[in-house]
Short mmCIF file of C-alpha atoms in Angstrom, two decimals:
data_model
loop_
_atom_site.label_atom_id
_atom_site.label_comp_id
_atom_site.label_asym_id
_atom_site.label_seq_id
_atom_site.Cartn_x
_atom_site.Cartn_y
_atom_site.Cartn_z
CA UNK A 297 177.82 -159.34 -17.17
CA UNK A 298 181.38 -158.43 -16.29
CA UNK A 299 182.47 -158.09 -19.91
CA UNK A 300 179.54 -155.93 -21.02
CA UNK A 301 179.55 -152.15 -20.71
CA UNK A 302 176.80 -150.09 -22.36
CA UNK A 303 175.88 -146.41 -22.30
CA UNK A 304 172.69 -144.55 -23.19
CA UNK A 305 171.52 -140.96 -23.05
CA UNK A 306 168.10 -140.60 -21.50
CA UNK A 307 165.19 -138.46 -22.76
CA UNK A 308 166.14 -136.05 -19.96
CA UNK A 309 168.92 -134.18 -21.72
CA UNK A 310 171.41 -133.98 -18.84
CA UNK A 311 171.10 -137.58 -17.63
CA UNK A 312 172.53 -140.82 -18.96
CA UNK A 313 172.88 -144.39 -17.77
CA UNK A 314 175.55 -147.06 -18.02
CA UNK A 315 175.04 -150.73 -17.41
CA UNK A 316 177.12 -153.84 -17.12
CA UNK A 317 177.75 -155.36 -13.69
CA UNK A 318 175.29 -152.72 -12.36
CA UNK A 319 173.05 -149.97 -13.69
CA UNK A 320 174.34 -146.45 -12.99
CA UNK A 321 172.69 -143.05 -13.32
CA UNK A 322 174.79 -139.97 -14.12
CA UNK A 323 173.92 -136.31 -14.31
CA UNK A 324 175.89 -133.94 -16.56
CA UNK A 325 177.02 -130.44 -15.51
CA UNK A 326 178.87 -127.67 -17.33
CA UNK A 327 180.68 -126.76 -14.10
CA UNK A 328 182.27 -128.95 -11.48
CA UNK A 329 179.65 -129.96 -8.89
CA UNK A 330 180.43 -128.69 -5.40
CA UNK A 331 180.47 -130.73 -2.19
CA UNK A 332 180.58 -134.01 -4.10
CA UNK A 333 183.25 -136.68 -3.45
CA UNK A 334 185.84 -136.79 -6.23
CA UNK A 335 185.22 -140.49 -6.72
CA UNK A 336 181.68 -139.68 -7.91
CA UNK A 337 182.59 -137.00 -10.48
CA UNK A 338 184.14 -137.61 -13.89
CA UNK A 339 185.38 -135.10 -16.45
CA UNK A 340 183.89 -136.26 -19.72
CA UNK A 341 184.87 -133.39 -22.01
CA UNK A 342 186.68 -130.07 -21.88
CA UNK A 343 183.52 -128.38 -20.64
CA UNK A 344 181.39 -131.10 -19.00
CA UNK A 345 181.40 -133.19 -15.87
CA UNK A 346 179.28 -136.21 -14.99
CA UNK A 347 178.29 -137.00 -11.41
CA UNK A 348 177.42 -140.57 -10.45
CA UNK A 349 174.04 -140.13 -8.76
CA UNK A 350 172.77 -143.63 -8.11
CA UNK A 351 173.42 -147.29 -8.76
CA UNK A 352 170.92 -150.12 -9.07
CA UNK A 353 172.61 -153.47 -8.42
CA UNK A 354 169.52 -155.64 -8.22
CA UNK A 355 169.63 -156.95 -11.80
CA UNK A 356 172.58 -159.28 -12.29
CA UNK A 357 171.62 -160.88 -15.59
CA UNK A 358 170.73 -157.89 -17.74
CA UNK A 359 170.65 -158.35 -21.50
CA UNK A 360 169.03 -155.14 -22.72
CA UNK A 361 167.73 -151.85 -21.32
CA UNK A 362 165.59 -149.05 -22.70
CA UNK A 363 164.41 -145.82 -21.08
CA UNK A 364 160.74 -144.78 -21.09
CA UNK A 365 160.58 -141.93 -23.65
CA UNK A 366 158.06 -139.76 -21.75
CA UNK A 367 160.14 -139.22 -18.61
CA UNK A 368 159.87 -135.73 -17.13
CA UNK A 369 162.03 -135.84 -13.99
CA UNK A 370 162.81 -139.48 -13.14
CA UNK A 371 163.88 -142.32 -15.39
CA UNK A 372 161.76 -145.44 -15.83
CA UNK A 373 163.78 -148.38 -17.17
CA UNK A 374 162.65 -151.51 -18.97
CA UNK A 375 165.26 -154.12 -18.10
CA UNK A 376 165.36 -157.29 -20.19
CA UNK A 377 166.88 -160.30 -18.42
CA UNK A 378 168.41 -163.58 -19.53
CA UNK A 379 165.26 -165.47 -18.51
CA UNK A 380 163.09 -163.37 -20.83
CA UNK A 381 161.44 -161.33 -18.10
CA UNK A 382 161.32 -157.55 -18.39
CA UNK A 383 161.33 -155.52 -15.18
CA UNK A 384 160.10 -151.93 -14.92
CA UNK A 385 162.32 -150.10 -12.44
CA UNK A 386 163.48 -146.70 -11.24
CA UNK A 387 166.55 -145.63 -9.30
CA UNK A 388 164.52 -144.32 -6.36
CA UNK A 389 160.89 -143.83 -5.30
CA UNK A 390 159.29 -141.81 -8.08
CA UNK A 391 155.91 -140.08 -7.72
CA UNK A 392 156.01 -139.58 -11.50
CA UNK A 393 155.96 -143.32 -12.22
CA UNK A 394 154.69 -144.81 -8.95
CA UNK A 395 151.32 -143.11 -9.42
CA UNK A 396 150.87 -144.98 -12.72
CA UNK A 397 151.68 -148.30 -11.09
CA UNK A 398 154.62 -149.02 -13.40
CA UNK A 399 157.42 -149.51 -10.91
CA UNK A 400 158.17 -153.05 -9.80
CA UNK A 401 156.13 -154.74 -12.52
CA UNK A 402 157.54 -157.70 -14.43
CA UNK A 403 156.44 -158.71 -17.91
CA UNK A 404 156.78 -162.47 -18.13
CA UNK A 405 156.72 -164.63 -21.28
CA UNK A 406 154.99 -167.99 -21.14
CA UNK A 407 158.31 -169.83 -21.19
CA UNK A 408 161.72 -168.64 -20.04
CA UNK A 409 164.25 -167.83 -22.79
CA UNK A 410 166.83 -165.14 -23.37
CA UNK A 411 165.71 -161.54 -23.95
CA UNK A 412 167.68 -160.04 -26.85
CA UNK A 413 166.13 -156.57 -27.08
CA UNK A 414 163.63 -154.27 -25.37
CA UNK A 415 162.35 -151.07 -26.96
CA UNK A 416 159.74 -148.51 -26.00
CA UNK A 417 157.68 -146.97 -28.79
CA UNK A 418 159.12 -143.43 -29.17
CA UNK A 419 155.69 -141.96 -30.02
CA UNK A 420 153.25 -144.11 -28.04
CA UNK A 421 155.47 -144.65 -25.03
CA UNK A 422 153.09 -147.07 -23.32
CA UNK A 423 153.93 -149.72 -25.95
CA UNK A 424 156.97 -151.84 -25.15
CA UNK A 425 158.42 -154.37 -27.61
CA UNK A 426 160.46 -157.35 -26.43
CA UNK A 427 162.59 -159.60 -28.64
CA UNK A 428 163.21 -163.16 -27.41
CA UNK A 429 164.94 -166.37 -28.36
CA UNK A 430 162.96 -169.15 -30.01
CA UNK A 431 160.85 -171.50 -27.90
CA UNK A 432 158.71 -174.10 -29.64
CA UNK A 433 155.48 -172.52 -30.92
CA UNK A 434 155.73 -169.33 -28.81
CA UNK A 435 156.09 -165.89 -30.36
CA UNK A 436 159.47 -164.18 -30.15
CA UNK A 437 158.26 -160.56 -30.58
CA UNK A 438 155.95 -159.56 -27.75
CA UNK A 439 154.25 -156.17 -27.38
CA UNK A 440 153.01 -155.02 -23.99
CA UNK A 441 150.88 -151.98 -23.18
CA UNK A 442 152.20 -150.93 -19.78
CA UNK A 443 149.11 -148.78 -19.20
CA UNK A 444 147.04 -151.97 -19.03
CA UNK A 445 148.99 -153.44 -16.14
CA UNK A 446 146.99 -153.51 -12.93
CA UNK A 447 148.36 -151.46 -10.05
CA UNK A 448 146.97 -153.89 -7.48
CA UNK A 449 147.67 -157.50 -6.69
CA UNK A 450 145.43 -160.02 -8.39
CA UNK A 451 144.95 -163.74 -8.15
CA UNK A 452 147.75 -164.36 -10.63
CA UNK A 453 150.23 -161.87 -9.16
CA UNK A 454 152.95 -162.46 -6.60
CA UNK A 455 154.45 -159.89 -4.23
CA UNK A 456 157.89 -158.58 -5.08
CA UNK A 457 160.32 -158.28 -2.22
CA UNK A 458 160.59 -154.86 -0.64
CA UNK A 459 163.44 -152.64 -1.62
CA UNK A 460 165.63 -150.35 0.38
CA UNK A 461 167.59 -147.22 -0.29
CA UNK A 462 171.12 -147.20 1.08
CA UNK A 463 173.01 -143.92 1.30
CA UNK A 464 176.77 -143.72 0.94
CA UNK A 465 177.84 -140.12 1.22
CA UNK A 466 176.00 -138.30 -1.55
CA UNK A 467 175.51 -141.52 -3.48
CA UNK A 468 172.25 -143.39 -3.14
CA UNK A 469 172.14 -147.06 -4.01
CA UNK A 470 168.77 -148.47 -4.97
CA UNK A 471 168.77 -152.18 -4.25
CA UNK A 472 165.56 -152.67 -6.20
CA UNK A 473 163.39 -150.80 -8.64
CA UNK A 474 160.42 -150.42 -6.30
CA UNK A 475 159.86 -147.95 -3.47
CA UNK A 476 161.26 -148.83 -0.06
CA UNK A 477 157.95 -148.24 1.67
CA UNK A 478 155.73 -150.32 -0.58
CA UNK A 479 155.40 -153.82 -1.91
CA UNK A 480 155.14 -153.90 -5.71
CA UNK A 481 153.30 -156.44 -7.78
CA UNK A 482 154.86 -158.83 -10.24
CA UNK A 483 152.33 -158.72 -13.03
CA UNK A 484 151.69 -161.92 -14.91
CA UNK A 485 149.95 -160.36 -17.89
CA UNK A 486 149.50 -161.31 -21.50
CA UNK A 487 151.07 -159.20 -24.24
CA UNK A 488 148.69 -157.28 -26.48
CA UNK A 489 150.43 -158.58 -29.62
CA UNK A 490 152.63 -161.56 -30.42
CA UNK A 491 154.65 -162.16 -33.59
CA UNK A 492 157.37 -164.50 -34.83
CA UNK A 493 156.06 -167.95 -33.88
CA UNK A 494 158.91 -170.47 -33.53
CA UNK A 495 161.48 -167.81 -34.44
CA UNK A 496 164.24 -165.82 -32.76
CA UNK A 497 164.11 -162.01 -32.64
CA UNK A 498 167.55 -160.39 -32.46
CA UNK A 499 166.74 -156.68 -32.78
CA UNK A 500 163.72 -154.36 -32.90
CA UNK A 501 162.81 -150.91 -34.18
CA UNK A 502 159.69 -148.72 -34.34
CA UNK A 503 158.65 -146.43 -37.20
CA UNK A 504 158.16 -142.91 -35.82
CA UNK A 505 156.01 -141.82 -38.73
CA UNK A 506 153.82 -144.93 -38.36
CA UNK A 507 153.93 -145.72 -34.64
CA UNK A 508 151.83 -148.88 -34.99
CA UNK A 509 154.47 -150.37 -37.33
CA UNK A 510 157.69 -152.07 -36.26
CA UNK A 511 160.49 -154.13 -37.79
CA UNK A 512 162.47 -157.02 -36.34
CA UNK A 513 165.65 -158.84 -37.31
CA UNK A 514 164.64 -162.50 -37.24
CA UNK A 515 166.32 -165.92 -37.33
CA UNK A 516 169.65 -164.72 -38.68
CA UNK A 517 168.16 -164.48 -42.16
CA UNK A 518 165.23 -162.01 -42.39
CA UNK A 519 164.00 -158.55 -41.45
CA UNK A 520 160.24 -158.56 -41.01
CA UNK A 521 157.87 -155.60 -40.76
CA UNK A 522 154.71 -155.93 -38.66
CA UNK A 523 151.64 -153.71 -38.26
CA UNK A 524 149.96 -153.84 -34.86
CA UNK A 525 146.65 -152.91 -36.49
CA UNK A 526 146.73 -156.18 -38.44
CA UNK A 527 148.38 -158.69 -36.10
CA UNK A 528 147.71 -161.61 -38.43
CA UNK A 529 149.71 -160.16 -41.30
CA UNK A 530 153.40 -159.47 -41.88
CA UNK A 531 153.36 -156.44 -44.20
CA UNK A 532 156.91 -156.61 -45.54
CA UNK A 533 160.08 -158.69 -45.30
CA UNK A 534 163.47 -159.25 -46.86
CA UNK A 535 166.10 -161.98 -46.69
CA UNK A 536 169.45 -160.89 -45.24
CA UNK A 537 172.10 -161.88 -42.74
CA UNK A 538 171.96 -158.30 -41.45
CA UNK A 539 169.44 -158.89 -38.68
CA UNK A 540 171.39 -157.15 -35.91
CA UNK A 541 170.98 -153.54 -34.80
CA UNK A 542 167.93 -152.97 -37.01
CA UNK A 543 167.06 -149.27 -36.70
CA UNK A 544 164.92 -146.77 -38.59
CA UNK A 545 166.20 -143.32 -39.49
CA UNK A 546 164.39 -141.06 -36.97
CA UNK A 547 164.34 -138.24 -39.52
CA UNK A 548 163.00 -140.35 -42.41
CA UNK A 549 161.81 -143.77 -41.40
CA UNK A 550 161.45 -145.16 -44.89
CA UNK A 551 165.19 -145.84 -44.47
CA UNK A 552 166.53 -148.64 -42.26
CA UNK A 553 169.99 -149.76 -41.29
CA UNK A 554 171.15 -153.13 -39.98
CA UNK A 555 174.37 -155.11 -39.78
CA UNK A 556 176.03 -158.44 -39.40
CA UNK A 557 179.65 -159.17 -38.64
CA UNK A 558 181.40 -157.56 -41.61
CA UNK A 559 178.72 -155.53 -43.35
CA UNK A 560 176.35 -152.61 -42.70
CA UNK A 561 173.18 -152.69 -44.79
CA UNK A 562 171.17 -149.61 -45.77
CA UNK A 563 167.56 -150.23 -46.78
CA UNK A 564 164.73 -148.34 -48.45
CA UNK A 565 161.49 -149.78 -47.12
CA UNK A 566 159.77 -148.99 -50.45
CA UNK A 567 162.11 -151.38 -52.28
CA UNK A 568 162.92 -153.99 -49.67
CA UNK A 569 164.27 -156.77 -51.87
CA UNK A 570 167.90 -155.78 -51.48
CA UNK A 571 169.94 -153.09 -49.69
CA UNK A 572 170.35 -149.77 -51.49
CA UNK A 573 173.92 -149.63 -50.18
CA UNK A 574 176.41 -151.91 -48.41
CA UNK A 575 179.18 -150.58 -46.19
CA UNK A 576 182.06 -153.03 -45.64
CA UNK A 577 183.88 -152.11 -42.40
CA UNK A 578 187.42 -153.27 -41.79
CA UNK A 579 186.47 -155.21 -38.64
CA UNK A 580 183.33 -156.72 -37.20
CA UNK A 581 180.54 -154.28 -36.33
CA UNK A 582 179.18 -154.24 -32.77
CA UNK A 583 176.79 -151.25 -32.86
CA UNK A 584 175.13 -148.81 -35.25
CA UNK A 585 172.79 -145.88 -34.55
CA UNK A 586 171.23 -143.02 -36.53
CA UNK A 587 171.74 -139.48 -35.27
CA UNK A 588 168.37 -138.11 -34.09
CA UNK A 589 169.26 -134.49 -34.86
CA UNK A 590 171.22 -134.59 -38.13
CA UNK A 591 169.61 -135.78 -41.32
CA UNK A 592 170.87 -139.23 -42.39
CA UNK A 593 173.99 -139.52 -40.23
CA UNK A 594 174.76 -143.07 -39.11
CA UNK A 595 177.41 -143.93 -36.51
CA UNK A 596 179.15 -147.28 -36.36
CA UNK A 597 181.39 -148.94 -33.79
CA UNK A 598 183.73 -151.75 -34.82
CA UNK A 599 185.13 -154.47 -32.63
CA UNK A 600 188.30 -153.63 -30.65
CA UNK A 601 188.27 -150.01 -31.81
CA UNK A 602 188.97 -146.71 -30.08
CA UNK A 603 187.27 -144.66 -32.83
CA UNK A 604 183.80 -144.30 -34.33
CA UNK A 605 182.85 -144.13 -38.00
CA UNK A 606 180.24 -141.54 -39.01
CA UNK A 607 178.54 -142.06 -42.37
CA UNK A 608 176.80 -139.10 -43.97
CA UNK A 609 174.25 -140.71 -46.28
CA UNK A 610 173.08 -138.34 -49.00
CA UNK A 611 170.06 -139.31 -51.06
CA UNK A 612 170.53 -137.32 -54.27
CA UNK A 613 167.41 -138.77 -55.88
CA UNK A 614 163.91 -139.53 -54.58
CA UNK A 615 163.85 -142.76 -56.59
CA UNK A 616 163.53 -145.85 -54.44
CA UNK A 617 166.20 -147.61 -56.52
CA UNK A 618 168.77 -144.78 -56.48
CA UNK A 619 172.01 -145.55 -54.68
CA UNK A 620 172.90 -142.88 -52.10
CA UNK A 621 176.22 -141.10 -51.81
CA UNK A 622 177.94 -142.11 -48.59
CA UNK A 623 180.66 -139.96 -47.02
CA UNK A 624 182.65 -141.27 -44.09
CA UNK A 625 184.63 -139.65 -41.34
CA UNK A 626 186.36 -141.04 -38.27
CA UNK A 627 185.67 -139.64 -34.81
CA UNK A 628 188.32 -140.05 -32.10
CA UNK A 629 186.88 -139.47 -28.64
CA UNK A 630 190.35 -139.01 -27.19
CA UNK A 631 190.74 -142.16 -25.11
CA UNK A 632 193.21 -144.87 -26.20
CA UNK A 633 190.93 -147.55 -24.77
CA UNK A 634 188.61 -149.62 -26.92
CA UNK A 635 185.07 -148.21 -27.00
CA UNK A 636 182.36 -150.65 -25.98
CA UNK A 637 179.28 -148.50 -26.60
CA UNK A 638 178.14 -145.05 -27.75
CA UNK A 639 174.96 -142.99 -27.67
CA UNK A 640 173.74 -139.91 -29.53
CA UNK A 641 172.32 -137.06 -27.47
CA UNK A 642 168.54 -136.94 -28.08
CA UNK A 643 168.33 -133.20 -28.79
CA UNK A 644 171.80 -131.65 -28.99
CA UNK A 645 173.18 -131.66 -32.53
CA UNK A 646 176.75 -131.58 -31.17
CA UNK A 647 176.96 -134.38 -28.65
CA UNK A 648 177.84 -138.03 -28.78
CA UNK A 649 178.73 -140.08 -25.72
CA UNK A 650 181.07 -143.07 -25.56
CA UNK A 651 182.25 -145.48 -22.90
CA UNK A 652 185.45 -147.53 -23.00
CA UNK A 653 186.62 -150.74 -21.38
CA UNK A 654 188.35 -148.72 -18.69
CA UNK A 655 184.97 -147.25 -17.78
CA UNK A 656 186.11 -143.86 -19.03
CA UNK A 657 183.28 -141.76 -20.44
CA UNK A 658 183.67 -139.08 -23.09
CA UNK A 659 181.33 -136.53 -24.65
CA UNK A 660 182.54 -135.57 -28.10
CA UNK A 661 181.27 -132.12 -29.01
CA UNK A 662 180.95 -130.46 -32.41
CA UNK A 663 181.62 -133.70 -34.23
CA UNK A 664 179.92 -132.37 -37.37
CA UNK A 665 182.22 -129.39 -37.70
CA UNK A 666 185.55 -130.32 -36.13
CA UNK A 667 186.45 -133.21 -38.40
CA UNK A 668 187.09 -133.41 -42.12
CA UNK A 669 184.72 -135.43 -44.27
CA UNK A 670 186.34 -137.88 -46.65
CA UNK A 671 184.82 -140.25 -49.16
CA UNK A 672 184.92 -143.98 -48.75
CA UNK A 673 187.40 -145.41 -51.23
#
């Protein structure tokens, strides 16, 4: 995990997490926090500071993390591990999530294999999708309903070791995701749905407009669309190498984006045989993400790059075969270090967060008005 450094805004608008060697929680302020050690506060823009609030160091083999979308005060994390297990954890004892019996649970596949992606349903937050490596005749896309997990120990459950909260100045370190005063259950439960038999799932996405529908990048050669209401039927698919970073446009989920090393693919789900547009970056792509607040804006991060590319995708025709107009601009967060990850703010039109190899975090504000738009040549 030492070479991996990811960042993600949470549904709580002034909190974000980073993860790599450990999982860190930060809170953002518009003024410098008082009575906080300097080593815990970072200036991330001209007008914002981030305070390191807590660190969870219990998960050493993390592959993917997602944040429960219905958080009100405390974050609930789904942490996908290299053995395929997914742990539900918080940074500290949380009445909000403890009362539901979520914290400390583990979702365990029948056979251990690498977890490639975890993703909560943004509309029906109790549904959690997990993408796994291939194992014989097992499914690689598993859907769990976390509301169905028992809050008490059963005959097939094992106790999870107790956790403790260690204070270091104003910084609290949560050694585990469960409360220090309770023993949590490791739930050996069956998923509610299972897809992709004898396949590998690399990336997952939910359709906001149809929350029972999801898509997965499979086997290095296909994107498949599944409907949870008809678990025996794959409702759509296409052949492509672009099985990584599959994501629906949150403002219009008939459009998808995906990538592989040297190409970003834009898809119209109504005409899924081929991409409606291909974007050839100069270097290999490592991450893409749609902006949740601006119509049809897609950000892209290339390998060994200190800048981000923003593509403004304009659909000038409602025809499913019409090629969109794509305008590109380059965003420079201001750090000379190579960016390893970025995240759009969930509600603020003007914020995008990046993290670099140095660990330096930056919020780039007003990115849709401070930079010139230029057309891709």
